[in-house]
PDB file of C-alpha atoms and ligand atoms in Angstrom:
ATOM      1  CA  UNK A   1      18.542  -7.701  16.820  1.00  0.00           C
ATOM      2  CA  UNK A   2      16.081  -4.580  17.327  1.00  0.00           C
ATOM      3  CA  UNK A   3      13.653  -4.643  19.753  1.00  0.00           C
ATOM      4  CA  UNK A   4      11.008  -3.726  17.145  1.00  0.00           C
ATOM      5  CA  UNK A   5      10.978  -3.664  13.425  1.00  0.00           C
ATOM      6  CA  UNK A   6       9.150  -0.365  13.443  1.00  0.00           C
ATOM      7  CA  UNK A   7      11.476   2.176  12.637  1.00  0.00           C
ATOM      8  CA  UNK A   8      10.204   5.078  14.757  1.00  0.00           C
ATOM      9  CA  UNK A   9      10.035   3.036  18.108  1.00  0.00           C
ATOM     10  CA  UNK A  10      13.856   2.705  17.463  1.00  0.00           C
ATOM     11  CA  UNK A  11      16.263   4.864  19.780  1.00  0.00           C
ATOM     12  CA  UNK A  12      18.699   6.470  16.758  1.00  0.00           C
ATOM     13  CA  UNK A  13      21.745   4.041  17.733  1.00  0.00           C
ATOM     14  CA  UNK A  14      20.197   1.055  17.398  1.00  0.00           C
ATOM     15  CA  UNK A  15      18.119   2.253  14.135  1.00  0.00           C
ATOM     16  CA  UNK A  16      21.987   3.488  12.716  1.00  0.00           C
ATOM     17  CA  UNK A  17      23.262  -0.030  14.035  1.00  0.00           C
ATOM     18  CA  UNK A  18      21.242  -1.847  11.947  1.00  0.00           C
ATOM     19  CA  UNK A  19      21.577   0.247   8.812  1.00  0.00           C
ATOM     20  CA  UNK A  20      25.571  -0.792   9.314  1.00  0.00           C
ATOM     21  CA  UNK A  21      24.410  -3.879   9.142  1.00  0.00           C
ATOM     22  CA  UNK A  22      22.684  -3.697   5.842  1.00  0.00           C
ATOM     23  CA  UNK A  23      19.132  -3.516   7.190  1.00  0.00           C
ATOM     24  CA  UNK A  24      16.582  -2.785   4.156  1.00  0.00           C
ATOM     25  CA  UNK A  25      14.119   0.278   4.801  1.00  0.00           C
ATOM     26  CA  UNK A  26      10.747  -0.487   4.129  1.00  0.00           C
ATOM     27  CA  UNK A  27       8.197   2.514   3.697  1.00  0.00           C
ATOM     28  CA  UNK A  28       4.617   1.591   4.265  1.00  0.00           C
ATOM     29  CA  UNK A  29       2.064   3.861   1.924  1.00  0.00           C
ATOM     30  CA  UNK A  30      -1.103   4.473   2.034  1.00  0.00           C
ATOM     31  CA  UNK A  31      -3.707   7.276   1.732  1.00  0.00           C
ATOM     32  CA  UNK A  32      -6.438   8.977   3.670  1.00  0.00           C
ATOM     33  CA  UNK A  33      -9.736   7.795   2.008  1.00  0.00           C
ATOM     34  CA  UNK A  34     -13.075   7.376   2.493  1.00  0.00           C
ATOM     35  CA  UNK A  35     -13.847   3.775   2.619  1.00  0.00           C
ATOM     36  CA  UNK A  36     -17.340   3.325   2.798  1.00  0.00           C
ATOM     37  CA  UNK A  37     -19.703   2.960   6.400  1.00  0.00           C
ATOM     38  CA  UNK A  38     -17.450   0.162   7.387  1.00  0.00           C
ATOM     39  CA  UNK A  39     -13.676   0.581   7.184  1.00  0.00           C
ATOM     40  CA  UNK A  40     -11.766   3.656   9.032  1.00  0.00           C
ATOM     41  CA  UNK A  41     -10.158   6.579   6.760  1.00  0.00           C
ATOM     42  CA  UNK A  42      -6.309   4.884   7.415  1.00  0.00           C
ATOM     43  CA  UNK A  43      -7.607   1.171   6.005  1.00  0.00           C
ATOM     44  CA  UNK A  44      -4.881   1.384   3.283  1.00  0.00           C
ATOM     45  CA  UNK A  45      -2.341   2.637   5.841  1.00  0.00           C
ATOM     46  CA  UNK A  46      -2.543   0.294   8.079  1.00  0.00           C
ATOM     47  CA  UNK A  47      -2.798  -2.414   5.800  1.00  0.00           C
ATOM     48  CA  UNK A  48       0.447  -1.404   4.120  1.00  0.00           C
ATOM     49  CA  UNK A  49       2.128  -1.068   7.638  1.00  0.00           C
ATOM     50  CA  UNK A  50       0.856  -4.408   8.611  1.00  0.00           C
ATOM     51  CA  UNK A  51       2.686  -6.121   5.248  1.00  0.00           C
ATOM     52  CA  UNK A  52       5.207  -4.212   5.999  1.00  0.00           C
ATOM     53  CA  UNK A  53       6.425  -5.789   9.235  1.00  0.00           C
ATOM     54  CA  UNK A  54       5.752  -9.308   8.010  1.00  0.00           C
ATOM     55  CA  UNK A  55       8.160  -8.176   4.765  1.00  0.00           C
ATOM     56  CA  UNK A  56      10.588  -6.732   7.611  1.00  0.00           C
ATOM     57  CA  UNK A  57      10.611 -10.054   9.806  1.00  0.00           C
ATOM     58  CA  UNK A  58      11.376 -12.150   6.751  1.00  0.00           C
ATOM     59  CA  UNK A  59      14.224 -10.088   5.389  1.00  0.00           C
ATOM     60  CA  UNK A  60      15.358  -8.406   8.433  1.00  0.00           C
ATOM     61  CA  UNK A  61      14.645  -5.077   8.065  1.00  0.00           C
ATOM     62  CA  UNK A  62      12.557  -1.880   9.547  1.00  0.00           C
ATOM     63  CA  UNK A  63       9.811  -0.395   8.958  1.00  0.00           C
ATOM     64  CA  UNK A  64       9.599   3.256   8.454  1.00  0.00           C
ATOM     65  CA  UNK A  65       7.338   5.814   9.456  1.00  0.00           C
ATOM     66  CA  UNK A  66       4.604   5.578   6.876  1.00  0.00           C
ATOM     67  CA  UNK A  67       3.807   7.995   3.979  1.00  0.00           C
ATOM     68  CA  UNK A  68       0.182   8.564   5.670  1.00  0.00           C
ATOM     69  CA  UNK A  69      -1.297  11.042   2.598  1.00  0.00           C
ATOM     70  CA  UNK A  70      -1.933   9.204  -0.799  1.00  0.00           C
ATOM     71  CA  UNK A  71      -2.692  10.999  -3.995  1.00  0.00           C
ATOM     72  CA  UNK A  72      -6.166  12.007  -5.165  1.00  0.00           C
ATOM     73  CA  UNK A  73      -8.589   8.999  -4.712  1.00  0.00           C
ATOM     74  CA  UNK A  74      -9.871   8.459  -8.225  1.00  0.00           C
ATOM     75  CA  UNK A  75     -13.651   7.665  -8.907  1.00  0.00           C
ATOM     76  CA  UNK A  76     -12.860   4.347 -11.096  1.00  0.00           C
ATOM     77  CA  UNK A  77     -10.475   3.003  -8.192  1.00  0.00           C
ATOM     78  CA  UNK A  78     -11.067   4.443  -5.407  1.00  0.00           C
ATOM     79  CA  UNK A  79     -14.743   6.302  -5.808  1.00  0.00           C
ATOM     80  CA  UNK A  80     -13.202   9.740  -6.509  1.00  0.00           C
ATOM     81  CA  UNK A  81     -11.784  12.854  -4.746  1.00  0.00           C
ATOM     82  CA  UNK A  82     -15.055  14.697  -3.730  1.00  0.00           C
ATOM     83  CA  UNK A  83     -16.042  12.877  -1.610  1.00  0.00           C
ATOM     84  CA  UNK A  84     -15.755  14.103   2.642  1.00  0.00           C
ATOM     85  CA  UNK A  85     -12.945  12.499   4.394  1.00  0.00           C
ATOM     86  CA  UNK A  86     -10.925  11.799   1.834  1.00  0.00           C
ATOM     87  CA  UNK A  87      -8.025  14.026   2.168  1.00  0.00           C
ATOM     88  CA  UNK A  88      -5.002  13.967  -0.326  1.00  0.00           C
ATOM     89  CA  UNK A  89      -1.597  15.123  -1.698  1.00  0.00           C
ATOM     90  CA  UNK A  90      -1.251  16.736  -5.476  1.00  0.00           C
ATOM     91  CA  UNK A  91       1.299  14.646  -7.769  1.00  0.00           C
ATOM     92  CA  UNK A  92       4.450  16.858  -6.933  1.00  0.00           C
ATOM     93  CA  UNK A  93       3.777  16.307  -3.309  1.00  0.00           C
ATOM     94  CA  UNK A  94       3.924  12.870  -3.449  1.00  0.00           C
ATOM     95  CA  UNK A  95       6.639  12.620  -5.767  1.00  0.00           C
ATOM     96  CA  UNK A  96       8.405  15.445  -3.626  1.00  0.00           C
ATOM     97  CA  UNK A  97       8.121  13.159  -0.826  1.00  0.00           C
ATOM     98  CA  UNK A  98       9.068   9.747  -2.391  1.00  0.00           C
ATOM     99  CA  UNK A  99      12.653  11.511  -3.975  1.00  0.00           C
ATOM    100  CA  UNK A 100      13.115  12.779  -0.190  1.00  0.00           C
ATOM    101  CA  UNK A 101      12.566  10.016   1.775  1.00  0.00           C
ATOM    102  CA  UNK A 102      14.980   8.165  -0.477  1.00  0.00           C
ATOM    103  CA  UNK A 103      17.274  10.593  -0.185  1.00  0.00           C
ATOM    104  CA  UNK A 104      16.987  10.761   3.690  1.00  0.00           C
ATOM    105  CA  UNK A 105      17.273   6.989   4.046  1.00  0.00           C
ATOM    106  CA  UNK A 106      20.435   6.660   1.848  1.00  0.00           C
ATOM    107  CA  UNK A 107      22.252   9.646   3.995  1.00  0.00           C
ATOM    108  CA  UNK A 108      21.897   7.677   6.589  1.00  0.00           C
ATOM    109  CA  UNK A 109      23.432   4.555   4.551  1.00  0.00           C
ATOM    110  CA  UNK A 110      20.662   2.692   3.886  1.00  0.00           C
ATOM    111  CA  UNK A 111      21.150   1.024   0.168  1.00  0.00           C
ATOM    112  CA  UNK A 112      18.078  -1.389  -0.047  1.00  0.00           C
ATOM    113  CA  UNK A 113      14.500   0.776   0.180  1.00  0.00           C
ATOM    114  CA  UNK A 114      11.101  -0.862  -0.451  1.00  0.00           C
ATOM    115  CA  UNK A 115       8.319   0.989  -1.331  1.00  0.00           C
ATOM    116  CA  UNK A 116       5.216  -1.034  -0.139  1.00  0.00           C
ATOM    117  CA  UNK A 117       2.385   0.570  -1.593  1.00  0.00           C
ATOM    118  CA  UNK A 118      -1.608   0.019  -0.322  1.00  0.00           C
ATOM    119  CA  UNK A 119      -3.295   2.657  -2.072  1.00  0.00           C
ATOM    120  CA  UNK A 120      -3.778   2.465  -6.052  1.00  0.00           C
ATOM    121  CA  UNK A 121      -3.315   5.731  -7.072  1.00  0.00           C
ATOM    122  CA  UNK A 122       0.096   6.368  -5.362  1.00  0.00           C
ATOM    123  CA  UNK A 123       1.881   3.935  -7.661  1.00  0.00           C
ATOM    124  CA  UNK A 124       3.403   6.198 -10.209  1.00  0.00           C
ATOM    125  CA  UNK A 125       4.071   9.169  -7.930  1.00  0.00           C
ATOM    126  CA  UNK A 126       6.298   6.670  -6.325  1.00  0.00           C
ATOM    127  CA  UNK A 127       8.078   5.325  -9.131  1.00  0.00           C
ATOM    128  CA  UNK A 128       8.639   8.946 -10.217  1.00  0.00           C
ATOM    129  CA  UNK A 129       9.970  10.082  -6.988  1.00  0.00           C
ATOM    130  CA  UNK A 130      12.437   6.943  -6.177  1.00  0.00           C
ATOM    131  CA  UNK A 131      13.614   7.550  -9.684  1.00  0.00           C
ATOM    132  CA  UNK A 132      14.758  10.743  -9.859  1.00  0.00           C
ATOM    133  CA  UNK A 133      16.212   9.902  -6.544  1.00  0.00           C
ATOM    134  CA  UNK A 134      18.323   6.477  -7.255  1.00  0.00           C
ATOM    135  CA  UNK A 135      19.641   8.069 -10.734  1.00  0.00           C
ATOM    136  CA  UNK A 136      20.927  11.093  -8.997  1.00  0.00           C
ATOM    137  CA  UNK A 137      22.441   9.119  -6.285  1.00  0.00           C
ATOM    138  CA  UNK A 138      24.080   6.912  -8.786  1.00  0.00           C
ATOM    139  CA  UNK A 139      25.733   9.588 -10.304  1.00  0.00           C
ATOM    140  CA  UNK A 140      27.112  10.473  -7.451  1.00  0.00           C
ATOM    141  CA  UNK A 141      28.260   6.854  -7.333  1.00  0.00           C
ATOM    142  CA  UNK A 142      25.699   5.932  -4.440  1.00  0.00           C
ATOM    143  CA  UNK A 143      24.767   2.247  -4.344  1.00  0.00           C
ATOM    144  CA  UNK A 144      21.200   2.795  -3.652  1.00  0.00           C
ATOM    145  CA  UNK A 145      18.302   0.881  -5.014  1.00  0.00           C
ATOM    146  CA  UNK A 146      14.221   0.787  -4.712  1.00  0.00           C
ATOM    147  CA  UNK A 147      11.318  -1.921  -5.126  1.00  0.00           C
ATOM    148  CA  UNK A 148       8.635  -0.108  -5.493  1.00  0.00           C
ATOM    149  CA  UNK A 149       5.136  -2.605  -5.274  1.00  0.00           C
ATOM    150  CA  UNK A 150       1.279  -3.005  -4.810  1.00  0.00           C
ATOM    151  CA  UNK A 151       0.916  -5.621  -2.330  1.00  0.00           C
ATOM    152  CA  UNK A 152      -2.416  -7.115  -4.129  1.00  0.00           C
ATOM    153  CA  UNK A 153      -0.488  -7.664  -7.068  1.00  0.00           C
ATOM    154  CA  UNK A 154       0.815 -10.847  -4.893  1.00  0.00           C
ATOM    155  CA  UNK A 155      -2.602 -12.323  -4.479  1.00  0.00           C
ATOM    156  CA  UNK A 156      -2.176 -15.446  -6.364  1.00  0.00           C
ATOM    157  CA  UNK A 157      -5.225 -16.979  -8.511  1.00  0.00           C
ATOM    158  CA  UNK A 158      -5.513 -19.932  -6.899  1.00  0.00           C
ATOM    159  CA  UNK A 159      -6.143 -17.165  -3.598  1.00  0.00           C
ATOM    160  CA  UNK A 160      -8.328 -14.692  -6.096  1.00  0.00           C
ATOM    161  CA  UNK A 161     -10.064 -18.066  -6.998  1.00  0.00           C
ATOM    162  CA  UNK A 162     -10.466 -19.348  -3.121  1.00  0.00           C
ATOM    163  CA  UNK A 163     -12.207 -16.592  -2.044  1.00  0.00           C
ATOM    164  CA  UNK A 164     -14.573 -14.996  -4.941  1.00  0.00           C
ATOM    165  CA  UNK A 165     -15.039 -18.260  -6.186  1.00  0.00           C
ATOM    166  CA  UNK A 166     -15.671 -16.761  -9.752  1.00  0.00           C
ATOM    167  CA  UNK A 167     -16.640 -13.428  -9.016  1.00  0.00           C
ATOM    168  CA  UNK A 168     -13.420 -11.145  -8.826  1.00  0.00           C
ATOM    169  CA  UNK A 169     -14.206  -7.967  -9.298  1.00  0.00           C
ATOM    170  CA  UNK A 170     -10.355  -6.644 -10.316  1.00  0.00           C
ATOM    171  CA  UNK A 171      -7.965  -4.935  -8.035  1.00  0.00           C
ATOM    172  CA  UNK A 172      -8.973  -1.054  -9.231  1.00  0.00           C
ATOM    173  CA  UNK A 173     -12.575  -1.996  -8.226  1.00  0.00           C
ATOM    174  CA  UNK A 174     -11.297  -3.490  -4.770  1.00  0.00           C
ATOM    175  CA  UNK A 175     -12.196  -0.236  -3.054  1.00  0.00           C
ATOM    176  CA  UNK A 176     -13.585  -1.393   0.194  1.00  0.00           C
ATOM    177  CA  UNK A 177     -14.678  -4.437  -0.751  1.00  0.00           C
ATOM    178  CA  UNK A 178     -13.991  -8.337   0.278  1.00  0.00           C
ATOM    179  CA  UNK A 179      -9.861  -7.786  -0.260  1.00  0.00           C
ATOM    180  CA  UNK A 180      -9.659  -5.088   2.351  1.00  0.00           C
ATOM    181  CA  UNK A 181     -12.639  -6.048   4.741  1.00  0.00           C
ATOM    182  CA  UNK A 182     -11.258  -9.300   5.079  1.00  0.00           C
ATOM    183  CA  UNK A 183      -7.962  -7.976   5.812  1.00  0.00           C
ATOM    184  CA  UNK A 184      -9.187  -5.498   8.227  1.00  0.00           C
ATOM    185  CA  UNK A 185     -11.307  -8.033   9.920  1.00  0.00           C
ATOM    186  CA  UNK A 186      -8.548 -10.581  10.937  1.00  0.00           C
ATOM    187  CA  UNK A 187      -5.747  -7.718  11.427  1.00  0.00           C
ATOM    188  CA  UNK A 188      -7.808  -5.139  13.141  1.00  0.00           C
ATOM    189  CA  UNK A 189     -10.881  -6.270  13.650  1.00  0.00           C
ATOM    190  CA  UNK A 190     -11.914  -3.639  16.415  1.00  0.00           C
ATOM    191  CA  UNK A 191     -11.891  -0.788  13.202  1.00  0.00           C
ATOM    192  CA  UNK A 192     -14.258  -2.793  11.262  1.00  0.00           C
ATOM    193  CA  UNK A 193     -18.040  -2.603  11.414  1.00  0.00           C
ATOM    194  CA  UNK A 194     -19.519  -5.077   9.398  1.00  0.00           C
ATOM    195  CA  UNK A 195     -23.112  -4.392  10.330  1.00  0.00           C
ATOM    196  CA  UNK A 196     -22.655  -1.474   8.137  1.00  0.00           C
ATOM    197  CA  UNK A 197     -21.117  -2.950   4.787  1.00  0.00           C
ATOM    198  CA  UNK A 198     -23.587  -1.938   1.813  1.00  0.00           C
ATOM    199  CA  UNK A 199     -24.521  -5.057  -0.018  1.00  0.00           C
ATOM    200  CA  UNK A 200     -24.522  -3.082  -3.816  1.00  0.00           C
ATOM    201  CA  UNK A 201     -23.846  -4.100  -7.211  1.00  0.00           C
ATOM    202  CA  UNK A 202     -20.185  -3.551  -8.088  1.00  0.00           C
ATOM    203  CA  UNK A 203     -19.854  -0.141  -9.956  1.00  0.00           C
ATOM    204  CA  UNK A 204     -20.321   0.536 -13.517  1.00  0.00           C
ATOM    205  CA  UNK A 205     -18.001   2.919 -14.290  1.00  0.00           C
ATOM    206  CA  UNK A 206     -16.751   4.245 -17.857  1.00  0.00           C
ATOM    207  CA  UNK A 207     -13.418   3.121 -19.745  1.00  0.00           C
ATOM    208  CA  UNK A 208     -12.929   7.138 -19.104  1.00  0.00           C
ATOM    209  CA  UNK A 209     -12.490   9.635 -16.452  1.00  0.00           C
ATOM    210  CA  UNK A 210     -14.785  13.101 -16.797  1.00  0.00           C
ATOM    211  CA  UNK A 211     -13.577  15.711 -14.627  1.00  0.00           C
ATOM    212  CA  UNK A 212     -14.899  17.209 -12.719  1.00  0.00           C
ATOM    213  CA  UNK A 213     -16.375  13.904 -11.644  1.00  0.00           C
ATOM    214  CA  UNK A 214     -19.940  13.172 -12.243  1.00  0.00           C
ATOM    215  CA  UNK A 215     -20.479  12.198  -8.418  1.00  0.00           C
ATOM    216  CA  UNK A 216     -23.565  10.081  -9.380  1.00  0.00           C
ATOM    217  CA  UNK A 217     -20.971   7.576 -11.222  1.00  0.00           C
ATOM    218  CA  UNK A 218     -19.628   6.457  -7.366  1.00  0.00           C
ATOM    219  CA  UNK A 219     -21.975   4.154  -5.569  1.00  0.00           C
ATOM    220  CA  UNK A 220     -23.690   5.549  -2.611  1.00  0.00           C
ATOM    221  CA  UNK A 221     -21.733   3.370  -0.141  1.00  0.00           C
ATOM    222  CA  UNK A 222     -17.833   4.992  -1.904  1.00  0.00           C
ATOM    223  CA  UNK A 223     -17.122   1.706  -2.075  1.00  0.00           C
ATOM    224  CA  UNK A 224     -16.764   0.068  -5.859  1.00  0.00           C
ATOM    225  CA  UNK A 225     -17.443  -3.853  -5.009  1.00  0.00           C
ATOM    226  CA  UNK A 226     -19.411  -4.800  -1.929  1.00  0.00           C
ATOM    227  CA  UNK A 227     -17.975  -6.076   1.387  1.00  0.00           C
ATOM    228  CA  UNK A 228     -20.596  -8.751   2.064  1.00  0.00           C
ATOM    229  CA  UNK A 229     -18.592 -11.827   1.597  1.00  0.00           C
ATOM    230  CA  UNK A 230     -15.293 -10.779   3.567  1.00  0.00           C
ATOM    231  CA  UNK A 231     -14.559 -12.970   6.370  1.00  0.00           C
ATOM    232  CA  UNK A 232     -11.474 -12.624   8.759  1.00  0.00           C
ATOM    233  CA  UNK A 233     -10.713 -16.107   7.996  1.00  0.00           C
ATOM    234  CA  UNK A 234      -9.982 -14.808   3.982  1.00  0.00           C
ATOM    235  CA  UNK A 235      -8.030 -12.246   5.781  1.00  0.00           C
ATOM    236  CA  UNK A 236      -6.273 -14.794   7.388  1.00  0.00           C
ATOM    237  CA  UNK A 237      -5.888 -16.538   4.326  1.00  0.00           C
ATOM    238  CA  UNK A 238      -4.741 -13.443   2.319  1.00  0.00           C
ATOM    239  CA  UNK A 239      -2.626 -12.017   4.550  1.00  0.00           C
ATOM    240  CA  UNK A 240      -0.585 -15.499   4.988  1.00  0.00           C
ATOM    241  CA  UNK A 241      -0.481 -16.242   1.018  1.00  0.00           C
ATOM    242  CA  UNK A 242       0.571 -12.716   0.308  1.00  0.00           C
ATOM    243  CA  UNK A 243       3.412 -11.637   2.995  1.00  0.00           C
ATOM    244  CA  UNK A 244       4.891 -15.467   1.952  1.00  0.00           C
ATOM    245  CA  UNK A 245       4.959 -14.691  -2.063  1.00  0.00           C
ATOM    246  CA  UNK A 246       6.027 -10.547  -1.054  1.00  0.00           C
ATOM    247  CA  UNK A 247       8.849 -12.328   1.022  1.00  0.00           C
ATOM    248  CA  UNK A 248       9.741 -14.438  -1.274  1.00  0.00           C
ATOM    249  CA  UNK A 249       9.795 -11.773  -3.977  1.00  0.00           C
ATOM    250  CA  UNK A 250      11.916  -9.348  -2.343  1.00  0.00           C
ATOM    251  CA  UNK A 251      14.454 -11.557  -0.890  1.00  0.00           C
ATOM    252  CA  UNK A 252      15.042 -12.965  -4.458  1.00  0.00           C
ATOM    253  CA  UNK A 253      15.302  -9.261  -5.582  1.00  0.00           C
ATOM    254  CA  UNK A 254      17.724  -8.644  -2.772  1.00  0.00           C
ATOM    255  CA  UNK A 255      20.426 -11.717  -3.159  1.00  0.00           C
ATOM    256  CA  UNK A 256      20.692 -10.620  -7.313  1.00  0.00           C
ATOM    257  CA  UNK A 257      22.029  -7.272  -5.141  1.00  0.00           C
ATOM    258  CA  UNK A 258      24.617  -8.703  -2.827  1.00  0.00           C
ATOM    259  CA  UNK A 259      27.901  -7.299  -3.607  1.00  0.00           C
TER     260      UNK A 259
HETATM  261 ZN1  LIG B   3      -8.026   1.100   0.291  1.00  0.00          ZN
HETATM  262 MN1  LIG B   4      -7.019   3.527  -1.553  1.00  0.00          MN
END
């Protein structure tokens, strides 16, 4: 058994070790963003690291390094590019970096890879990347497969229900707001600063994008739902509901894989 699930605190024989022994890779993603007065730049890195070693401890497997960089914030999910702080990757970046990673992980033998991603806009950069990567592996008659996921997408609605008792915003306005602030709050609580959420209206934002962005469109705050009714005991709440139905997701994906 490792001593850690996180990858990178792994001396390389051990790490290899448990790649032998069919040890899935996990790769955290997540962006540098601004995230309003309250939440640090890295929320949606950390966030995705922290599901990430729950996922590993339920299916034994690591952790890597996380893809740190996201792709461009967008202003009608994550309140738009322009704004300071936020600092991001172009599409063929990310997808550069997606097909290598994959590639990486299965030269060292790795066949199961999960792509567990926190920020919004990454999720088709991934897909692209882990594509071209598992079909040209398979031709060479590699065995190597990819989940790729958004871990809010395992919020169930009896959770969504629970905590915004009626008022749920949607996940692409959950930018800052009560999903991630309560997260932060019971996971990391020393990076939060809740005497600085901005209690505003969610955003109002067209069925469109206009580029370049009309900044006036993003709510003062860069956040697109307000904070005020995150609580660390939702956090607790979401964080136990979702690593259980991500577990129980993956592993299910995993056994229809077993040789
Ligand atoms: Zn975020
Ligand atoms: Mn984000």
């Amino acid at each position: 058994m490792p001593s850690s699930v996180y990858m990178e605190e792994l001396d390389a024989f051990t790490y290899r070790a448990a790649i032998a022994e069919g040890a899935p890779i996990i790769i955290p993603v997540g962006s540098i963003e601004q995230h309003g007065p309250h939440l640090p730049l890295n929320t949606d890195v950390v966030l995705s690291k922290a599901m990430g070693a729950r996922l590993a401890g339920a299916i034994g497997g690591l952790v890597a390094a996380p893809i740190v960089y996201g792709y461009k914030s967008q202003q009608r999910s994550g309140g738009g590019n322009h704004l300071g702080g936020t600092t991001s990757l172009d599409a063929a970046t990310l997808i550069s970096i997606a097909r290598t990673l994959t590639l990486e992980f299965a030269r060292h033998g790795a066949h199961r890879l999960v792509f567990l991603n926190g920020h919004f806009e990454n999720y088709q950069f991934l897909y692209e990347g882990a594509e071209q990567a598992t079909a040209e592996l398979s031709l060479h008659g590699q065995d190597v497969s990819a989940i790729l996921l958004s871990y809010w997408d395992f919020v169930d609605e009896d959770t969504i229900e629970e905590i915004y008792c009626g008022s749920f915003p949607g996940w692409d306005v959950e930018h800052g707001g009560v999903l991630e602030t309560s997260l932060m709050l019971h996971l990391y609580p020393e990076l939060v600063r809740p005497d600085r959420v901005m209690d505003l209206p969610a955003a109002q934002l067209p069925r469109y994008d206009v580029l370049p962005v009309r900044a006036e469109l993003t709510p003062e705050s860069g956040c697109l739902s307000s904070a005020k009714a995150a609580s660390e005991a939702a956090g607790r709440l979401l964080l136990e509901r979702t690593s259980k139905a991500l577990a129980e997701a993956v592993s299910t994906e995993l056994a229809l894989w077993l040789p």
